[in-house]
CSV table of C-alpha atoms in Angstrom, one decimal:
chain,number,residue,atom,x,y,z
A,1,MET,CA,-3.7,35.7,-54.4
A,2,LYS,CA,-5.0,38.1,-51.6
A,3,ARG,CA,-3.7,35.7,-48.9
A,4,ALA,CA,-0.1,36.0,-50.2
A,5,PRO,CA,0.8,39.2,-48.4
A,6,ALA,CA,-0.4,37.8,-45.1
A,7,LEU,CA,1.5,34.7,-45.6
A,8,LEU,CA,4.8,36.6,-46.4
A,9,LEU,CA,4.2,38.8,-43.4
A,10,GLY,CA,3.9,35.7,-41.1
A,11,LEU,CA,7.0,34.2,-42.6
A,12,ALA,CA,8.9,37.5,-42.1
A,13,LEU,CA,7.8,37.8,-38.4
A,14,MET,CA,9.1,34.2,-37.8
A,15,ALA,CA,12.4,35.3,-39.2
A,16,LEU,CA,12.6,38.1,-36.7
A,17,PRO,CA,14.6,37.7,-33.5
A,18,GLY,CA,12.6,36.3,-30.6
A,19,CYS,CA,9.8,35.0,-33.0
A,20,SER,CA,9.5,31.2,-33.6
A,21,ALA,CA,7.0,28.7,-34.5
A,22,PRO,CA,5.2,27.1,-31.5
A,23,PRO,CA,7.3,24.1,-30.2
A,24,LYS,CA,5.9,20.6,-31.1
A,25,PRO,CA,4.3,18.9,-28.0
A,26,SER,CA,6.7,16.4,-26.4
A,27,PRO,CA,5.5,12.7,-26.6
A,28,ARG,CA,3.4,11.8,-23.5
A,29,VAL,CA,5.6,10.3,-20.6
A,30,GLU,CA,4.2,7.2,-19.3
A,31,LEU,CA,5.2,5.7,-15.9
A,32,ARG,CA,4.6,2.2,-14.9
A,33,GLY,CA,4.5,0.8,-11.4
A,34,ALA,CA,3.8,-2.4,-9.6
A,35,GLY,CA,4.0,-3.8,-6.2
A,36,ALA,CA,1.9,-4.2,-2.9
A,37,SER,CA,-1.9,-4.8,-3.2
A,38,PHE,CA,-2.6,-2.7,0.0
A,39,PRO,CA,-2.2,0.7,-1.6
A,40,ALA,CA,-3.3,-0.1,-4.9
A,41,PRO,CA,-6.9,1.3,-4.6
A,42,LEU,CA,-5.4,4.6,-3.3
A,43,TYR,CA,-2.7,4.8,-6.0
A,44,GLN,CA,-5.3,4.1,-8.7
A,45,ARG,CA,-7.6,6.9,-7.3
A,46,TRP,CA,-4.7,9.4,-7.2
A,47,PHE,CA,-3.4,8.4,-10.8
A,48,THR,CA,-7.0,8.6,-12.3
A,49,HIS,CA,-7.3,12.1,-10.9
A,50,LEU,CA,-3.8,13.2,-12.2
A,51,MET,CA,-4.7,11.7,-15.7
A,52,VAL,CA,-8.0,13.7,-15.8
A,53,ARG,CA,-6.9,16.9,-14.3
A,54,GLN,CA,-3.2,17.3,-15.2
A,55,GLY,CA,-2.7,14.8,-18.1
A,56,LEU,CA,-0.1,12.7,-16.3
A,57,ASN,CA,0.0,9.0,-17.3
A,58,LEU,CA,0.8,6.7,-14.5
A,59,ASP,CA,-0.2,3.0,-14.1
A,60,TYR,CA,0.1,0.7,-11.1
A,61,ARG,CA,-0.5,-3.1,-11.0
A,62,ALA,CA,-1.0,-5.0,-7.7
A,63,VAL,CA,1.4,-7.9,-7.9
A,64,GLY,CA,2.8,-8.1,-4.2
A,65,SER,CA,5.7,-6.2,-2.6
A,66,LEU,CA,8.4,-8.7,-3.4
A,67,GLU,CA,7.4,-9.0,-7.0
A,68,GLY,CA,7.2,-5.2,-7.4
A,69,GLU,CA,10.7,-4.9,-5.9
A,70,ARG,CA,11.9,-7.6,-8.4
A,71,GLN,CA,10.4,-5.8,-11.4
A,72,LEU,CA,12.0,-2.5,-10.2
A,73,ALA,CA,15.4,-4.2,-10.0
A,74,ALA,CA,15.0,-5.7,-13.5
A,75,GLY,CA,13.9,-2.5,-15.0
A,76,LEU,CA,10.5,-3.5,-15.9
A,77,VAL,CA,8.8,-0.8,-14.0
A,78,ASP,CA,9.7,2.8,-13.1
A,79,PHE,CA,8.6,2.6,-9.5
A,80,ALA,CA,7.4,0.0,-7.0
A,81,GLY,CA,5.1,-0.2,-4.0
A,82,SER,CA,6.2,-2.1,-1.0
A,83,ASP,CA,4.8,-2.7,2.5
A,84,ARG,CA,8.0,-4.4,3.6
A,85,ARG,CA,10.3,-2.0,5.7
A,86,PRO,CA,12.9,-1.1,3.0
A,87,ASP,CA,16.0,-0.6,5.3
A,88,GLN,CA,18.3,-2.7,3.1
A,89,LEU,CA,17.0,-1.7,-0.4
A,90,PRO,CA,19.0,0.2,-2.8
A,91,TRP,CA,16.4,2.7,-3.8
A,92,LEU,CA,14.7,5.9,-2.4
A,93,ALA,CA,11.8,4.7,-0.2
A,94,ILE,CA,9.2,7.3,0.2
A,95,PRO,CA,6.2,6.7,2.7
A,96,MET,CA,2.9,7.6,1.0
A,97,THR,CA,0.2,6.1,3.2
A,98,ALA,CA,-0.1,3.8,6.2
A,99,GLY,CA,-2.4,1.2,7.5
A,100,ALA,CA,-2.8,-1.6,10.1
A,101,ILE,CA,-3.2,-5.4,9.8
A,102,ALA,CA,-6.2,-7.1,11.1
A,103,VAL,CA,-6.7,-10.8,11.9
A,104,ALA,CA,-10.0,-11.4,10.2
A,105,TYR,CA,-12.2,-14.4,10.5
A,106,ASN,CA,-15.7,-15.9,9.4
A,107,HIS,CA,-17.6,-17.2,12.4
A,108,PRO,CA,-20.7,-15.2,13.1
A,109,GLY,CA,-21.6,-14.8,16.7
A,110,CYS,CA,-17.9,-15.4,17.7
A,111,ARG,CA,-15.9,-12.5,19.3
A,112,LEU,CA,-12.2,-13.6,19.2
A,113,THR,CA,-9.6,-12.1,21.5
A,114,LEU,CA,-6.3,-13.6,20.9
A,115,ASN,CA,-2.8,-13.5,22.3
A,116,ARG,CA,0.4,-14.1,20.2
A,117,GLU,CA,0.7,-17.8,21.4
A,118,GLU,CA,-2.8,-18.6,20.3
A,119,LEU,CA,-2.4,-16.8,17.0
A,120,ARG,CA,0.8,-18.8,16.3
A,121,GLY,CA,-1.0,-22.0,17.3
A,122,ILE,CA,-3.9,-21.2,14.7
A,123,PHE,CA,-1.6,-20.6,11.9
A,124,ALA,CA,0.8,-23.5,12.7
A,125,GLY,CA,-2.2,-25.9,12.8
A,126,ALA,CA,-2.1,-26.7,16.6
A,127,ILE,CA,-5.4,-25.0,17.2
A,128,THR,CA,-7.9,-26.4,14.7
A,129,ASP,CA,-11.5,-25.4,16.0
A,130,TYR,CA,-13.1,-22.4,17.3
A,131,SER,CA,-14.2,-24.2,20.4
A,132,GLN,CA,-10.5,-24.1,21.5
A,133,LEU,CA,-10.8,-20.4,21.6
A,134,GLY,CA,-14.0,-20.1,23.6
A,135,CYS,CA,-16.5,-19.9,20.7
A,136,SER,CA,-19.1,-22.4,19.4
A,137,PRO,CA,-17.5,-25.4,17.6
A,138,LEU,CA,-16.5,-24.9,14.0
A,139,PRO,CA,-13.4,-26.1,12.2
A,140,ILE,CA,-10.7,-23.5,11.5
A,141,GLN,CA,-9.6,-23.0,8.0
A,142,VAL,CA,-6.4,-20.9,7.8
A,143,VAL,CA,-5.9,-18.6,4.8
A,144,VAL,CA,-2.4,-17.0,4.1
A,145,ARG,CA,-1.0,-14.8,1.5
A,146,THR,CA,1.2,-16.2,-1.3
A,147,ALA,CA,5.0,-15.6,-1.2
A,148,GLY,CA,6.4,-12.2,-1.3
A,149,SER,CA,3.6,-10.4,0.7
A,150,GLY,CA,4.6,-7.3,2.6
A,151,THR,CA,1.5,-7.9,4.8
A,152,THR,CA,2.8,-11.3,5.7
A,153,ALA,CA,6.2,-9.9,6.6
A,154,ASN,CA,4.6,-7.4,9.0
A,155,LEU,CA,2.5,-10.1,10.6
A,156,LEU,CA,5.5,-12.4,11.1
A,157,ARG,CA,7.3,-9.4,12.9
A,158,TYR,CA,4.3,-9.3,15.3
A,159,LEU,CA,4.3,-13.1,15.8
A,160,GLN,CA,8.0,-13.2,16.2
A,161,VAL,CA,8.3,-16.3,14.1
A,162,PRO,CA,10.6,-17.1,11.1
A,163,GLU,CA,9.2,-17.1,7.5
A,164,GLN,CA,9.8,-20.7,6.8
A,165,GLY,CA,7.3,-23.1,8.2
A,166,TRP,CA,5.1,-20.7,10.2
A,167,HIS,CA,1.9,-22.0,8.8
A,168,GLY,CA,0.6,-25.6,8.3
A,169,PRO,CA,0.4,-27.4,4.9
A,170,SER,CA,-3.5,-27.3,4.8
A,171,ALA,CA,-3.6,-23.4,4.6
A,172,LEU,CA,-5.3,-21.8,1.6
A,173,LEU,CA,-3.4,-19.4,-0.5
A,174,ALA,CA,-4.6,-15.9,-1.3
A,175,GLY,CA,-2.9,-13.8,-3.9
A,176,GLY,CA,-3.6,-10.4,-2.6
A,177,ASN,CA,-5.6,-8.4,0.1
A,178,ASP,CA,-8.8,-8.5,-2.1
A,179,ALA,CA,-8.5,-12.1,-2.7
A,180,MET,CA,-7.9,-12.8,0.9
A,181,ALA,CA,-11.1,-10.9,1.8
A,182,THR,CA,-13.1,-12.9,-0.8
A,183,LEU,CA,-11.9,-16.2,0.5
A,184,LEU,CA,-12.6,-15.2,4.0
A,185,ALA,CA,-16.1,-14.0,3.2
A,186,GLN,CA,-16.9,-17.1,1.2
A,187,ARG,CA,-15.7,-19.9,3.6
A,188,GLN,CA,-17.3,-20.1,7.0
A,189,GLY,CA,-14.6,-21.0,9.7
A,190,ALA,CA,-11.9,-19.3,7.7
A,191,ILE,CA,-9.4,-17.1,9.4
A,192,GLY,CA,-6.5,-15.0,7.8
A,193,TYR,CA,-5.1,-11.5,7.8
A,194,LEU,CA,-5.4,-8.4,5.7
A,195,GLU,CA,-5.0,-4.6,5.8
A,196,THR,CA,-7.9,-3.0,7.6
A,197,VAL,CA,-9.0,-1.2,4.5
A,198,PHE,CA,-10.2,-4.5,3.0
A,199,LEU,CA,-12.5,-5.2,6.1
A,200,VAL,CA,-15.2,-3.2,4.5
A,201,GLY,CA,-16.3,-2.6,1.0
A,202,ARG,CA,-17.5,-5.6,-1.1
A,203,HIS,CA,-17.2,-7.8,2.1
A,204,ARG,CA,-17.8,-6.9,5.8
A,205,LEU,CA,-15.5,-9.0,7.9
A,206,GLN,CA,-15.0,-9.6,11.5
A,207,ALA,CA,-11.7,-8.7,13.2
A,208,ALA,CA,-10.1,-10.2,16.2
A,209,ALA,CA,-8.9,-8.2,19.2
A,210,LEU,CA,-5.2,-8.9,19.7
A,211,GLU,CA,-2.7,-8.7,22.5
A,212,ASN,CA,-1.1,-5.1,22.4
A,213,GLY,CA,1.9,-5.9,24.5
A,214,VAL,CA,1.2,-3.9,27.6
A,215,GLY,CA,-1.3,-6.1,29.2
A,216,GLY,CA,-4.4,-5.7,27.2
A,217,SER,CA,-6.1,-6.5,23.8
A,218,VAL,CA,-7.2,-4.0,21.1
A,219,LEU,CA,-9.1,-4.0,17.9
A,220,PRO,CA,-7.4,-2.2,14.8
A,221,VAL,CA,-9.9,0.7,15.0
A,222,PRO,CA,-9.0,4.1,13.5
A,223,GLU,CA,-8.2,5.8,16.8
A,224,GLN,CA,-5.9,3.0,18.0
A,225,VAL,CA,-4.2,2.9,14.5
A,226,LYS,CA,-3.6,6.7,14.5
A,227,GLN,CA,-2.2,6.6,18.1
A,228,ALA,CA,0.3,3.7,17.0
A,229,LEU,CA,1.4,5.4,13.7
A,230,SER,CA,2.0,8.7,15.6
A,231,GLN,CA,4.9,6.7,17.4
A,232,TRP,CA,6.1,4.6,14.5
A,233,PRO,CA,8.6,3.0,14.3
A,234,GLU,CA,8.8,2.6,18.1
A,235,THR,CA,5.5,0.9,18.1
A,236,ARG,CA,6.2,-1.5,15.2
A,237,GLU,CA,6.4,-4.5,17.4
A,238,GLY,CA,3.1,-4.2,19.2
A,239,TYR,CA,-0.5,-4.0,18.2
A,240,PRO,CA,-2.4,-2.5,16.3
A,241,LEU,CA,0.3,-3.8,13.9
A,242,VAL,CA,0.8,-0.6,11.8
A,243,SER,CA,3.2,0.3,9.0
A,244,PRO,CA,3.8,2.9,6.2
A,245,SER,CA,3.5,1.8,2.6
A,246,TRP,CA,6.4,3.0,0.6
A,247,VAL,CA,7.0,3.9,-3.1
A,248,LEU,CA,10.4,2.7,-4.2
A,249,LEU,CA,12.3,4.4,-7.0
A,250,PRO,CA,15.8,4.9,-8.3
A,251,LYS,CA,17.3,8.3,-7.1
A,252,THR,CA,18.6,9.1,-10.7
A,253,GLY,CA,18.2,7.7,-14.2
A,254,LEU,CA,14.5,8.4,-14.7
A,255,GLY,CA,14.9,11.3,-17.1
A,256,GLN,CA,11.8,13.2,-18.0
A,257,LYS,CA,9.9,10.7,-15.8
A,258,ALA,CA,11.5,12.1,-12.7
A,259,VAL,CA,9.4,15.4,-13.0
A,260,VAL,CA,6.2,13.4,-13.5
A,261,LEU,CA,6.7,11.2,-10.7
A,262,GLN,CA,7.6,14.1,-8.3
A,263,ARG,CA,4.3,15.8,-9.3
A,264,ALA,CA,2.4,12.6,-8.7
A,265,LEU,CA,3.8,12.1,-5.3
A,266,ARG,CA,3.5,15.7,-4.2
A,267,TYR,CA,-0.3,15.4,-5.1
A,268,GLY,CA,-0.5,12.2,-3.0
A,269,LEU,CA,0.9,14.2,0.1
A,270,SER,CA,-1.2,17.4,-0.6
A,271,PRO,CA,-4.3,18.0,1.4
A,272,ALA,CA,-6.4,16.9,-1.7
A,273,GLY,CA,-4.4,13.6,-1.9
A,274,GLN,CA,-4.7,13.1,1.8
A,275,GLU,CA,-8.5,13.7,1.7
A,276,GLN,CA,-8.7,10.6,-0.7
A,277,VAL,CA,-6.6,8.7,1.8
A,278,GLN,CA,-9.2,9.0,4.5
A,279,THR,CA,-12.2,8.6,2.1
A,280,LEU,CA,-10.9,5.2,1.1
A,281,GLY,CA,-10.3,4.2,4.7
A,282,TYR,CA,-6.4,4.4,4.7
A,283,ALA,CA,-4.6,6.1,7.7
A,284,PRO,CA,-3.1,9.5,6.9
A,285,LEU,CA,0.6,9.7,7.3
A,286,PRO,CA,1.7,11.3,10.7
A,287,ARG,CA,3.6,14.7,10.3
A,288,HIS,CA,7.0,13.2,11.0
A,289,LEU,CA,6.5,10.8,8.0
A,290,GLN,CA,5.0,13.4,5.8
A,291,GLU,CA,8.0,15.6,6.4
A,292,GLN,CA,10.3,12.7,5.7
A,293,ALA,CA,8.5,12.0,2.4
A,294,GLN,CA,8.5,15.7,1.2
A,295,GLY,CA,12.4,15.8,1.8
A,296,LEU,CA,12.9,12.5,-0.2
A,297,ILE,CA,10.8,13.7,-3.1
A,298,GLU,CA,13.3,16.6,-3.5
A,299,GLU,CA,16.2,14.2,-3.9
A,300,ILE,CA,14.6,12.7,-7.1
A,301,THR,CA,16.7,13.7,-10.0
A,302,PRO,CA,16.6,12.9,-13.8
């Protein structure tokens, strides 16, 4: 009986103007993404941080650039990751990180320096042994990515060859950058291509020096990658073969998810997010691409 006055007082206060019960928490907003395998480790690192520190719930699956775009078009995901240059795509394309493609191989003691013609010959099956490239004899086993890879699309741009029939029928298929790294590490004589982030980690792979288009050959080392990115897209036909990786999303229609996605993307471009970029071995976005990304984030509306 002693608690009744306090209860009545509480009810009376709630009835006064400006006094109300605390609002119920809104259901957790969940965002799903899918796409390129190249940025997957970075996105997963960012999203884990945002879940722990800010309670934001984002998920990303590495399924390949083209498949991510297909799922976004079908409404199966809220955003996609793509390494393919998105000039003709109907979505906002926000650059979030960048990297370079390496031609990696497994022939200890062999130091490959290749021009475009030699690299075309390797993938087409015209060059079949490392002895044809100045190394000790060892049969070449070509490894390529499965269909829909943004990494493949960028490599073909460098090779200046069409997508159809660019590699021989005996090539092994790898489903992503990590699968490519595993196959190259396990098979002596294997040669393929992957983003430089995957040259180290669980596997340590050799990278070939490639023709840079100005009378020399270079390795995709950090200082060369940074220099090429600072002039992108003017340098996109040369080597190191660099490219941003984009987050694709509809400009409108995301509802409550728009605010969550804006917060997540802003974190990725923040000093803390960019520190993770370098920790994991990705290339930080040059200033002109960071400014472009910040402007595009502001265009996202519910």
